Tab-separated table of C-alpha atoms in Angstrom:
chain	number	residue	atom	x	y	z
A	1	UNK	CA	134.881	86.321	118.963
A	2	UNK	CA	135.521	85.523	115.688
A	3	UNK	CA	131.969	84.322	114.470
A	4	UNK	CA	130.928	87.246	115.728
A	5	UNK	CA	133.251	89.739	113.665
A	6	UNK	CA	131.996	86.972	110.735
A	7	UNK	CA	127.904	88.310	111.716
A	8	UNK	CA	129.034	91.601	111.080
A	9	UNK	CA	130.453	91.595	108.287
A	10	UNK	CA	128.039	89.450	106.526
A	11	UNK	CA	125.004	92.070	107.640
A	12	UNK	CA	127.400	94.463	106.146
A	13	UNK	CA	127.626	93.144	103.261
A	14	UNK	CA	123.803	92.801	102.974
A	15	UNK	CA	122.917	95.646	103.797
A	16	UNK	CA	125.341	97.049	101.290
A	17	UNK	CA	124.183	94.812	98.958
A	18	UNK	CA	120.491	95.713	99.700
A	19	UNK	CA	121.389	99.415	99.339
A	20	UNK	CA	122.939	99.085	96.014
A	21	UNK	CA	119.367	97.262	94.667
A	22	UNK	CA	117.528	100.055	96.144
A	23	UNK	CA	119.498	102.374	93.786
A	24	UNK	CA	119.318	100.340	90.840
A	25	UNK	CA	115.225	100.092	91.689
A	26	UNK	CA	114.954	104.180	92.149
A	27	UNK	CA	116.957	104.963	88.940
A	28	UNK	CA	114.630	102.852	86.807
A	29	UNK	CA	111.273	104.269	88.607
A	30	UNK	CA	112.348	107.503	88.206
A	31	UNK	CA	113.365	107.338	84.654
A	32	UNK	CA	114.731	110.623	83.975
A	33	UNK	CA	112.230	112.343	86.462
A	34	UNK	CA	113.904	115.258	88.608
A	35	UNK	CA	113.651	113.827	92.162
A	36	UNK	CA	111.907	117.244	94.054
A	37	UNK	CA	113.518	116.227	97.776
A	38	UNK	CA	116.633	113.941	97.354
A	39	UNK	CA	116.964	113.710	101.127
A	40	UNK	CA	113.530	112.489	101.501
A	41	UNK	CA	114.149	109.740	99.058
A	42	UNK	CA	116.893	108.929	100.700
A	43	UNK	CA	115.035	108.669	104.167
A	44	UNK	CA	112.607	106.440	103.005
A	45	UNK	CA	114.771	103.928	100.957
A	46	UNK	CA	116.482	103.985	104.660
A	47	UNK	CA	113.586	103.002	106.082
A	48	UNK	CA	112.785	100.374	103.827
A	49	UNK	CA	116.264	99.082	104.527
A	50	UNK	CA	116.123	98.928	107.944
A	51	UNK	CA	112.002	97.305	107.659
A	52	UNK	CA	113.243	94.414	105.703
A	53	UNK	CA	116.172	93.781	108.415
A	54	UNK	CA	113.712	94.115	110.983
A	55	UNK	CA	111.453	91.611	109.052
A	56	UNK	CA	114.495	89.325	108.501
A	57	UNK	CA	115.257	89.573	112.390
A	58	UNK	CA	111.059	88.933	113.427
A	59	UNK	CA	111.372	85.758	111.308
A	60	UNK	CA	114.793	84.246	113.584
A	61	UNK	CA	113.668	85.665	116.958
A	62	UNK	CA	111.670	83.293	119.354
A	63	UNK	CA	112.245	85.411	122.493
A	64	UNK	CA	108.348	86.748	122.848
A	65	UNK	CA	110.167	90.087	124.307
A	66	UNK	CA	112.526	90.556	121.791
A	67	UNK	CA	109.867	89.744	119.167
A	68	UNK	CA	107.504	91.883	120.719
A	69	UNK	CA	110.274	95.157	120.121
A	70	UNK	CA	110.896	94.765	116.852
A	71	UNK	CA	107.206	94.497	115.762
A	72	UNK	CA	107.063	97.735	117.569
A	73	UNK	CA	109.972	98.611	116.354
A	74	UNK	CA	108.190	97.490	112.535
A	75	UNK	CA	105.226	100.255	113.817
A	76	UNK	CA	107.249	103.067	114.309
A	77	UNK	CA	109.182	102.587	110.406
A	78	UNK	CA	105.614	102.068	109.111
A	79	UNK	CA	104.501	105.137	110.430
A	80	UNK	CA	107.554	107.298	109.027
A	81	UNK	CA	107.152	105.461	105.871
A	82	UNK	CA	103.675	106.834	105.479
A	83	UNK	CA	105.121	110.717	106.847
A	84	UNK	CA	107.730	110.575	104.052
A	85	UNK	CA	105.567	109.372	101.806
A	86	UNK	CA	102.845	111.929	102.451
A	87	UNK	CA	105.469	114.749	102.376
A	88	UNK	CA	106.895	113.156	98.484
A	89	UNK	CA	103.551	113.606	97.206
A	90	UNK	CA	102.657	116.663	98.393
């Protein structure tokens, strides 16, 4: 049970971690720019997050079900990438 508790904490920490550079990587693309839908941004730097854990999870699975979900899970992110995108620009 331990090694388990262990896991969690260390995708935790990542994902903090990974959060934090997301930050750093919006406050320097932005440079001084007034951000028009803060909660949007947010919602897609989410996304992102969560695509590059599903990426990191596709790469360690070799159950052909489980692999097959998260590349559908991949899909569905992709697609409300692009809707959050769309709705930054527009």
């Amino acid at each position: 049970m331990g090694d388990a508790g262990e896991g969690l904490i260390d995708a935790d920490g990542r994902i903090q971690e990974r959060m934090e550079e997301l930050e750093r990587e919006r406050k320097q693309q932005q440079g001084g720019k007034v951000v028009r839908d803060p909660e949007k941004v947010q919602a897609l730097e989410s996304l992102r997050l969560a695509r590059t854990e599903l990426d990191r999870q596709l790469a360690v699975t070799t159950n052909e079900r489980r692999r097959a979900q998260i590349g559908q899970a991949i899909a569905e992110i992709d697609r409300r990438m692009k809707e959050t995108q769309a709705a930054l620009a527009s």
